[in-house]
Coordinates of C-alpha atoms in Angstrom, one line a residue:
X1 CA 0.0 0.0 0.0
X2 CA 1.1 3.2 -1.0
X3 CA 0.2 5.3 1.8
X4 CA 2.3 9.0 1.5
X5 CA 2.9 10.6 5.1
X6 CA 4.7 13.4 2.9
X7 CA 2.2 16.1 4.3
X8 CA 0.3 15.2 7.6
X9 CA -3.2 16.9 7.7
X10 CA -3.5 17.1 4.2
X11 CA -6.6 15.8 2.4
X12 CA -5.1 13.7 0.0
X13 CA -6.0 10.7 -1.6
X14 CA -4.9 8.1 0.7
X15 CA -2.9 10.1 2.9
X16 CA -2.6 9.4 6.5
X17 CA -2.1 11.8 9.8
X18 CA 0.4 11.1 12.5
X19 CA -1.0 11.8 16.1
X20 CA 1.1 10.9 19.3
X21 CA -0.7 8.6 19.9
X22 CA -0.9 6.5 16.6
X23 CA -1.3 6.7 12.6
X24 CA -4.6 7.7 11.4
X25 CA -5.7 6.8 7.8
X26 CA -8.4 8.8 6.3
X27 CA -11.2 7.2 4.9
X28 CA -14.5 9.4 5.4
X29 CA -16.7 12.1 6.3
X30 CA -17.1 13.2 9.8
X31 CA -14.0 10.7 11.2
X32 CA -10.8 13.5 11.7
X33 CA -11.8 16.8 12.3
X34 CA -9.2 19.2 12.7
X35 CA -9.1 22.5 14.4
X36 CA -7.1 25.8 15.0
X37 CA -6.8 29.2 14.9
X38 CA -4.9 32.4 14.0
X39 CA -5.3 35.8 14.5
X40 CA -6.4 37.3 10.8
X41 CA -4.4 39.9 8.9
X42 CA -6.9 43.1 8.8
X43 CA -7.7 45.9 11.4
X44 CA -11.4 46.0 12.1
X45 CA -13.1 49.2 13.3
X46 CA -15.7 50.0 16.5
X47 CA -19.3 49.6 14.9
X48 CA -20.0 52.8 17.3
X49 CA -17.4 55.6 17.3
X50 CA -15.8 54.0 14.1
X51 CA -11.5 53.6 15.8
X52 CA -10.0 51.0 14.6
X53 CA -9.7 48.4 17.9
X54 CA -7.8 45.7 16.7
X55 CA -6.8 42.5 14.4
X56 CA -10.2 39.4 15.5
X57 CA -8.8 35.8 16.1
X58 CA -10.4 33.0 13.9
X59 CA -10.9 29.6 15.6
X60 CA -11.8 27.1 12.3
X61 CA -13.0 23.5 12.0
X62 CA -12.6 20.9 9.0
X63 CA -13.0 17.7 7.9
X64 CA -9.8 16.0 7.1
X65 CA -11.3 13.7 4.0
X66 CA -13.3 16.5 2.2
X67 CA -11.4 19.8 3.3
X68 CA -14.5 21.5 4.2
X69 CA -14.8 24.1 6.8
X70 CA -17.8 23.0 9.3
X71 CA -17.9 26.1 11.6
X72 CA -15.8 28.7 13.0
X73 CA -15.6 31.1 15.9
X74 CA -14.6 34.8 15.7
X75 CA -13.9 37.6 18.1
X76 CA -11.2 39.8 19.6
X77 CA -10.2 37.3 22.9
X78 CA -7.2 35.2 22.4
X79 CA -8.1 31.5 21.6
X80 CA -8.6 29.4 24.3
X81 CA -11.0 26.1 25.4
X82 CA -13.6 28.1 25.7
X83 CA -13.4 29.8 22.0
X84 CA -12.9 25.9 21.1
X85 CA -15.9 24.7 22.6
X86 CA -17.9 27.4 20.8
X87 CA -16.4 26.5 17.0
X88 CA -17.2 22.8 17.9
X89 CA -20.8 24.3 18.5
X90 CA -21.1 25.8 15.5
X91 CA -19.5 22.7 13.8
X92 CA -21.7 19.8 15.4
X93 CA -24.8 21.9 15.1
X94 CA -27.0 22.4 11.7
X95 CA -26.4 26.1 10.7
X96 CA -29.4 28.1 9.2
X97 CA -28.5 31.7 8.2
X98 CA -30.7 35.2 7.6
X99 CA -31.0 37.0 4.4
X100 CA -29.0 39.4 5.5
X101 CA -25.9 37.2 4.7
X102 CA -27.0 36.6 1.2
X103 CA -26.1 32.9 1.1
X104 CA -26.4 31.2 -2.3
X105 CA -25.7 28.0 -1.0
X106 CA -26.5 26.0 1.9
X107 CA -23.9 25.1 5.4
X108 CA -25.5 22.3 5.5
X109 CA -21.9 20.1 7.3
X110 CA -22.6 18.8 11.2
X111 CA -22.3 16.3 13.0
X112 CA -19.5 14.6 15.5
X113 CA -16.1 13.7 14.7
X114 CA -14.7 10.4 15.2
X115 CA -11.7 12.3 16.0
X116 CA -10.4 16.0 16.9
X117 CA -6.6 16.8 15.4
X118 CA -4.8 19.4 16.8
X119 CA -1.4 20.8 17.3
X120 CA -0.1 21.2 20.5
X121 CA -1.1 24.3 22.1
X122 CA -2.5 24.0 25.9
X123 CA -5.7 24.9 25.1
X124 CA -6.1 21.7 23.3
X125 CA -4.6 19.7 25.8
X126 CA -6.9 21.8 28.3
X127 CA -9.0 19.4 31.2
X128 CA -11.7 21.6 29.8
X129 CA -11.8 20.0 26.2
X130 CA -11.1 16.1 28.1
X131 CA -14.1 16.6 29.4
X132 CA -16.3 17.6 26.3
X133 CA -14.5 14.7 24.0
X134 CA -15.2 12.4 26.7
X135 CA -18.6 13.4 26.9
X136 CA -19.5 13.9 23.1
X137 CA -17.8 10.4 22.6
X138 CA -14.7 11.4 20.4
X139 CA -11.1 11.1 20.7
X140 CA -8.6 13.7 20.7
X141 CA -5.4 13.4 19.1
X142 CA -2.4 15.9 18.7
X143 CA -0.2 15.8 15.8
X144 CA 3.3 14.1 15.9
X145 CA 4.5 17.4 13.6
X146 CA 3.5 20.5 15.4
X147 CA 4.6 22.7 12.6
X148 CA 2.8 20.4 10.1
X149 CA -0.9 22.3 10.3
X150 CA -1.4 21.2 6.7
X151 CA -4.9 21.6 5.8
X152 CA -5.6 24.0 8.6
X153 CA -2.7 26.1 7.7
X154 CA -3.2 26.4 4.5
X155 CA -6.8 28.1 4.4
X156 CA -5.4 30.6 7.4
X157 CA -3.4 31.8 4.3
X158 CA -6.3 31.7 1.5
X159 CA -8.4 33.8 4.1
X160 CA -5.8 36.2 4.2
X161 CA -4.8 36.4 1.2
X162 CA -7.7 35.6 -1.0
X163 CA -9.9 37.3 0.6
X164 CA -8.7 39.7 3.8
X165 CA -6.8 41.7 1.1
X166 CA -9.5 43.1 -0.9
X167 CA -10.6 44.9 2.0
X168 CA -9.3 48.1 4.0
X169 CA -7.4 47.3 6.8
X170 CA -5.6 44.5 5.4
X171 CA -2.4 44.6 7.5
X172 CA -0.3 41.8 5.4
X173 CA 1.6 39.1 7.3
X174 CA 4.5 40.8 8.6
X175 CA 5.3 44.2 9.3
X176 CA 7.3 44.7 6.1
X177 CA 4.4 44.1 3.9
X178 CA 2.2 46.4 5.8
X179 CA 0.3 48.6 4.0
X180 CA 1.3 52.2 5.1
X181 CA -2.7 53.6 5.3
X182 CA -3.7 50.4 6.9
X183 CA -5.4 51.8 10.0
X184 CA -6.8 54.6 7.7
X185 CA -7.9 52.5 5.6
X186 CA -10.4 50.1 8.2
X187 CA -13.9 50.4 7.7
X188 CA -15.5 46.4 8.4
X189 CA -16.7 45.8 11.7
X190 CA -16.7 42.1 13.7
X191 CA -20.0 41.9 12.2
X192 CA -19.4 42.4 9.1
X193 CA -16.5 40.3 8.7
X194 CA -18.2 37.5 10.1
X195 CA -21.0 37.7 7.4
X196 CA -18.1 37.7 4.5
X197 CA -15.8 34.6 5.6
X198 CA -19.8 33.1 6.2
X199 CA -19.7 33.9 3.0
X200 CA -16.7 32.6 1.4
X201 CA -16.6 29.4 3.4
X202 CA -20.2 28.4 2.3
X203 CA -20.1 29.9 -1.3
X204 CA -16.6 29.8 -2.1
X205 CA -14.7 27.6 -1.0
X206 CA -16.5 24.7 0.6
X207 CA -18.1 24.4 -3.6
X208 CA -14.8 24.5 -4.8
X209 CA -13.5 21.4 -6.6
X210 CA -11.6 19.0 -4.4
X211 CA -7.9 18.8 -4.9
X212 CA -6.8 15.8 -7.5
X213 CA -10.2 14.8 -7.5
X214 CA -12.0 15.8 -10.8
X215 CA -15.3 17.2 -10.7
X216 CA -16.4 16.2 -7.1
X217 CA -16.6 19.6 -5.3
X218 CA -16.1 19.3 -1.4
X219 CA -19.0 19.5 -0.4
X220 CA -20.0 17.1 -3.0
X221 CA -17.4 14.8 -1.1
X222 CA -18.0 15.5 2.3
X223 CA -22.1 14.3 1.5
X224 CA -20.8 11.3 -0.6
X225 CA -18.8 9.5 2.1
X226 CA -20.9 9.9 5.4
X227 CA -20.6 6.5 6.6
X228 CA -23.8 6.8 8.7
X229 CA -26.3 9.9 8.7
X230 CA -25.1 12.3 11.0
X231 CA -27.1 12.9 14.4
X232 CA -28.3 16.2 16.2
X233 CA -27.6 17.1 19.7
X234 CA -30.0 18.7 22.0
X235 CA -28.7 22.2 21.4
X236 CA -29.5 22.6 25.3
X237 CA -27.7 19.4 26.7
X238 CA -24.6 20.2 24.0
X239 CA -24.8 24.2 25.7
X240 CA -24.4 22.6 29.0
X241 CA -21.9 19.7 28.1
X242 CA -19.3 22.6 26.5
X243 CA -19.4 24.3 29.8
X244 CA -16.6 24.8 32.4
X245 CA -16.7 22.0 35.2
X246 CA -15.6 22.7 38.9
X247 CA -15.9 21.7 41.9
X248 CA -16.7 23.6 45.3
X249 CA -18.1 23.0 48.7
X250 CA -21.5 23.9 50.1
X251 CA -20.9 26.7 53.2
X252 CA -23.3 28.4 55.7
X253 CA -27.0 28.6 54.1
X254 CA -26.1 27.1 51.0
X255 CA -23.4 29.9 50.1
X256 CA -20.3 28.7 47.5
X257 CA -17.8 31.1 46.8
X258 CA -16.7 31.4 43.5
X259 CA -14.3 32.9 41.5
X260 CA -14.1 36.4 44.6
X261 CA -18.0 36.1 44.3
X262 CA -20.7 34.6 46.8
X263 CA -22.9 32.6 45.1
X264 CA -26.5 31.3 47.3
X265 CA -29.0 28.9 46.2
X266 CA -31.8 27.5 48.7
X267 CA -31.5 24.2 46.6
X268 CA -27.9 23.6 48.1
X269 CA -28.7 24.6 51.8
X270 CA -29.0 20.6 52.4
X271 CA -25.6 20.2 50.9
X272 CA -23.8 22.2 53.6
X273 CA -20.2 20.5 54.0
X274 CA -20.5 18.9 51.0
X275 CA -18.3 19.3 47.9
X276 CA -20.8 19.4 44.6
X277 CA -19.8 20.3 40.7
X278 CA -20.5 23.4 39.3
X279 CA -20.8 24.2 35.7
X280 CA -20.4 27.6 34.1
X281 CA -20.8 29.9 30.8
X282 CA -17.5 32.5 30.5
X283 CA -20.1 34.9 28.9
X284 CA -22.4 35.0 32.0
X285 CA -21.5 33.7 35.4
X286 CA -24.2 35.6 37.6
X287 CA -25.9 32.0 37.7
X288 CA -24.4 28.7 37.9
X289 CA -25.4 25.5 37.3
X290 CA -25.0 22.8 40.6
X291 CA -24.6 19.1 40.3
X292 CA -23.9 16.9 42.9
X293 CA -20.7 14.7 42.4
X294 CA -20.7 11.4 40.8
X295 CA -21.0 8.6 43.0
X296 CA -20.9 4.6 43.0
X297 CA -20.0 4.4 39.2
X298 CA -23.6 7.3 38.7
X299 CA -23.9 10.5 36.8
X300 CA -24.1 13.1 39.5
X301 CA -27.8 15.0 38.9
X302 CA -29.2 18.5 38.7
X303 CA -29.3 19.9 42.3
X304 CA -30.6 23.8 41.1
X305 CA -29.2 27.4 40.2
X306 CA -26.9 29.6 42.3
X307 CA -26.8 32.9 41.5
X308 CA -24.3 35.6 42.4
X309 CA -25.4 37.7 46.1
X310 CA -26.2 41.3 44.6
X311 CA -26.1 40.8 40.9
X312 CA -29.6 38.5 40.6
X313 CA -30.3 41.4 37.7
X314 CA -26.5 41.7 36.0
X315 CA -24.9 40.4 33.5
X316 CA -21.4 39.6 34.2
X317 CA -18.7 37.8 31.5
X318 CA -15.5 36.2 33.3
X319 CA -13.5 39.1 31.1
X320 CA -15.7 41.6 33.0
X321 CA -14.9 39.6 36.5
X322 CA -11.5 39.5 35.9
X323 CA -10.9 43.2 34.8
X324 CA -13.2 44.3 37.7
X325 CA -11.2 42.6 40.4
X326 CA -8.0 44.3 38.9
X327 CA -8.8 47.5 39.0
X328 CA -10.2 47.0 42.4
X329 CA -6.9 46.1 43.6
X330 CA -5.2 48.8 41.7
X331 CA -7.2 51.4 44.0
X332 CA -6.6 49.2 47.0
X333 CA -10.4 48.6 47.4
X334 CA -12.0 45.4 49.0
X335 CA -13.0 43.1 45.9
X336 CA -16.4 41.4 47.3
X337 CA -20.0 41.3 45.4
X338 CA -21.1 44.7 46.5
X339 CA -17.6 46.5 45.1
X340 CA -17.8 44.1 42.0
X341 CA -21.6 45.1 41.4
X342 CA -21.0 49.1 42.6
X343 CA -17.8 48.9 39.5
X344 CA -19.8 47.5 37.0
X345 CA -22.8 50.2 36.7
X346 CA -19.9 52.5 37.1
X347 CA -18.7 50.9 33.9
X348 CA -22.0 51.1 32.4
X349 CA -22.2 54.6 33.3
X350 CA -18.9 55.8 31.9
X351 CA -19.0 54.3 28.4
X352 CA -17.2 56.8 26.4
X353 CA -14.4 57.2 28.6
X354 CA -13.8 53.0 28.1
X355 CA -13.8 53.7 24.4
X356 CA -10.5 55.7 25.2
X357 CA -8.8 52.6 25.3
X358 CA -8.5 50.9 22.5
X359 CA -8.9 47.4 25.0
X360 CA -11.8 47.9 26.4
X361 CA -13.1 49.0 22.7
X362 CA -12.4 45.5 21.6
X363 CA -14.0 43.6 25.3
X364 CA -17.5 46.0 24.1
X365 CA -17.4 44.7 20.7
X366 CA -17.2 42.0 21.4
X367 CA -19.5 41.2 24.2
X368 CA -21.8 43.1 21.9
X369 CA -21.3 40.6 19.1
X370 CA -21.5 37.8 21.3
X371 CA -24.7 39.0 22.7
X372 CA -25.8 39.2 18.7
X373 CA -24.9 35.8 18.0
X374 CA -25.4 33.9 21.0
X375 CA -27.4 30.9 20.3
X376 CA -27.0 29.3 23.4
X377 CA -30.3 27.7 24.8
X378 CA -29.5 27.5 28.6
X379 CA -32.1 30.2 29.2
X380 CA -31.5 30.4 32.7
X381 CA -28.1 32.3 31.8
X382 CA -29.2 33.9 28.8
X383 CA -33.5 34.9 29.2
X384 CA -33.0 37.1 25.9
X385 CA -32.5 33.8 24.0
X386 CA -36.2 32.6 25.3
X387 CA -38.4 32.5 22.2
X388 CA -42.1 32.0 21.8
X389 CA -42.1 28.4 20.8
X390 CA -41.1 26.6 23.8
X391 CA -41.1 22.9 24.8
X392 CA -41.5 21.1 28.1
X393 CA -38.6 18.6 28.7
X394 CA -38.0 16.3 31.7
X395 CA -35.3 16.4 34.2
X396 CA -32.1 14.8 33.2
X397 CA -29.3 13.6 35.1
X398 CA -25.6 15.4 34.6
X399 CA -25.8 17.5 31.3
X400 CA -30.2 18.4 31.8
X401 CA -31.0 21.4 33.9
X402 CA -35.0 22.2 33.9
X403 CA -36.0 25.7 34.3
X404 CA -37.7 26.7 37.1
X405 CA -41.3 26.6 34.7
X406 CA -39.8 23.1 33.4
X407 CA -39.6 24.8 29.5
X408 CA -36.9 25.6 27.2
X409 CA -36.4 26.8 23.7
X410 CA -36.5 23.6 21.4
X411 CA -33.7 22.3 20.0
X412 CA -34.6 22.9 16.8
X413 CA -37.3 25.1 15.6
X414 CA -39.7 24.6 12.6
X415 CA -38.1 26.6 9.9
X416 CA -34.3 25.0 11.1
X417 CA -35.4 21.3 10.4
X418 CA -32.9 19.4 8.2
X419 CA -34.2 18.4 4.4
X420 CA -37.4 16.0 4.1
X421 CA -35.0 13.7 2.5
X422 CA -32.1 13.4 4.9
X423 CA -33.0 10.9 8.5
X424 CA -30.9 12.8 11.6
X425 CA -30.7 10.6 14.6
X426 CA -31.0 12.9 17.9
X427 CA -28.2 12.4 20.1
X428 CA -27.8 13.3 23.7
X429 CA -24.0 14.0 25.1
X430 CA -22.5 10.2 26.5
X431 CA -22.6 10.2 30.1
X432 CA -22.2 6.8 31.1
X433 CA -18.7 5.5 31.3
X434 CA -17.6 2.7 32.3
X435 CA -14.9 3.7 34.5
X436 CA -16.6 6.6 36.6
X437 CA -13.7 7.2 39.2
X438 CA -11.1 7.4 36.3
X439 CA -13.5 9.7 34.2
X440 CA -13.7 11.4 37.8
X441 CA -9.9 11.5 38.6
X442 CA -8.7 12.4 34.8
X443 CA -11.3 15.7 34.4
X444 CA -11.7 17.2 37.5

């Protein structure tokens, strides 16, 4: 057998990829996703005062045996597990766009790997990600070559080039080939940027032919070798499975402190003493989710919500915690919920004096864009995502947390259904295992 290890992570015909682990040979759709990210070669602008803020970071997914894209994550924050975890969202999930982005085509690519490829930076090898493979059911793998992105790689440099450069802004690769009116030049916004690699990945590039292959575009490819039909999570148990998983114990009157903050529920005043799992969402963590811990080879199940002593009625990102809490200390003030929640209307209140700094420009747009394009359906955390058509579900154990009225938004609405002619198998996250004090001992 001829099998070429020339390139690892490229697409090609019987080409294999080496992990540290083993040799993987690529044989079909949906079995070796890989994923990455970069920070993208153009200045983008604030959609309010119109300063430029800053290059965005792109966080991609793709499927090793047809080169298509399958989702992506954009924004200003450096990549880490969380920015991850939201590409792998957008990747496993069907993806139904407005009008406004003038699609011609459809994204119609989900599913769930077989495996996840990925160089050999920490947030890959991140507790954080263990835990979702291990709960989605796939197997993460980092490449024997760190330098050998292949695939990956290469569309970093079509994005930049291709398509980045036709636009002002465009800062070129290195410093050298930096246009001189670059910032002058910056008119897109994180918005707008979004809609145009939407764009390009669905339109462009994902209908382009596949390399050596004649006339079988990648898309055509990626439909053509789906060894089984692919299956749709509960966009609500996924939401919850992607979270951040910790662990803290129950004080006085069911209080948890978290993070510098005092979190109550009356649901954990019988835990007192007792160490229980907490999950949480970086983009809101006024309210957490409490579990209790897994126990004789069990799931650990929904105990209720906690929410943050003072700030019942905030918002609150982690980005927003942590820059809080520093300039608390800066001023040599105590950092405790009332100082935290007294800060943050003082930040609301002083919102042209933030735009000064071109940081705090980019934290705005982008909690502003993540507000836009938050899908997540843990309404608990995120009420504005509540939408007429709601379903009752039942309470499940580990990953399913009921509302306090016992509806959510349904997974799916009527005009996001997948094609008469396709069958999708739901799929909840795996929660069994058979080894529960290993899962317990290797994630948290």
């Amino acid at each position: 057998m001829n099998t070429r290890v020339r390139h690892p992570g490229s697409p090609a015909e019987r080409e294999i990829i080496q992990t540290t682990e083993e040799i993987l040979a690529i044989t079909h759709s949906n079995q070796i996703w890989q994923a990455d990210h970069t920070k993208l070669d153009i200045l983008l602008i604030d959609d309010q005062d119109g300063e430029v803020i800053g290059r965005p970071y792109i966080t991609l997914v793709m499927d090793s045996y047809s080169g298509c894209v399958t989702g992506l994550y954009l924004g200003y924050e450096s990549a880490g597990s969380h920015e991850v975890a939201l590409a792998l969202r957008h990747a496993m999930l069907p993806k139904h766009y407005s009008s406004e982005y003038k699609l011609q085509k459809e994204w119609d690519i989900f599913g769930v790997p077989e495996y996840l490829v990925t160089d050999r930076a920490k947030e890959f090898k991140s507790e954080h990600l263990k835990q979702i493979s291990l709960q989605l059911d796939f197997k993460r793998r980092l490449r024997a070559f760190p330098s050998a992105g292949g695939l990956i790689e290469t569309i970093f440099d079509k994005i930049n080039k291709e398509v980045l450069s036709l636009f002002g802004g465009y800062t070129g690769s290195s410093v050298e080939e930096r246009p001189k009116n670059a910032e002058k030049t910056a008119y897109l916004t994180l918005d707008q940027l979004e809609k145009i690699l939407v764009r390009y990945f669905v339109d462009h590039y994902n209908q382009h032919y596949y390399p050596k292959v004649k006339q079988l575009k990648r898309i055509e490819r990626w439909k053509s070798m789906l060894l089984v039909e692919p299956e749709v999570f509960d966009e609500r148990e996924l939401d919850i499975c992607l979270m951040k998983a910790t662990y803290r114990n129950v004080e006085k009157y069911g209080s948890i402190n978290f993070k510098g903050l005092v979190y109550q529920g009356d649901c954990l005043v019988k835990y007192q003493g007792q160490k229980i799992s907490l999950r949480y969402d970086q983009r809101n963590i006024v309210i957490l989710l409490a579990y209790t811990r897994p126990s004789n080879g069990q799931p650990g199940e929904f105990i209720g919500f906690a929410r943050a002593r003072e700030l019942e009625k905030e918002r609150l990102s982690f980005g927003e915690l942590n820059y809080i809490k520093k300039k608390l200390r800066e001023e040599a003030k105590e950092v405790d919920n009332s100082s935290i929640l007294n800060e943050r209307l003082n930040i609301v209140e002083d919102v042209e004096e933030g735009r000064k700094s071109r940081r705090k420009r980019q934290r705005k747009a982008q909690e502003k864009h993540a507000r836009k394009s938050n899908k997540s359906k843990v309404v608990e955390m995120f009420p504005e995502n509540v939408t007429p058509d709601e379903a009752a579900i039942t309470q499940e154990n580990f990953t399913s947390a009921p509302t306090t009225s016992q509806k959510v938004v349904n997974s799916i609405n009527k005009q996001d259904k997948p094609e008469a002619n396709r069958t999708v198998k739901a799929r909840r996250p795996r929660v069994e295992v058979q080894n529960w004090n290993q899962f317990v001992k290797d994630n948290w």
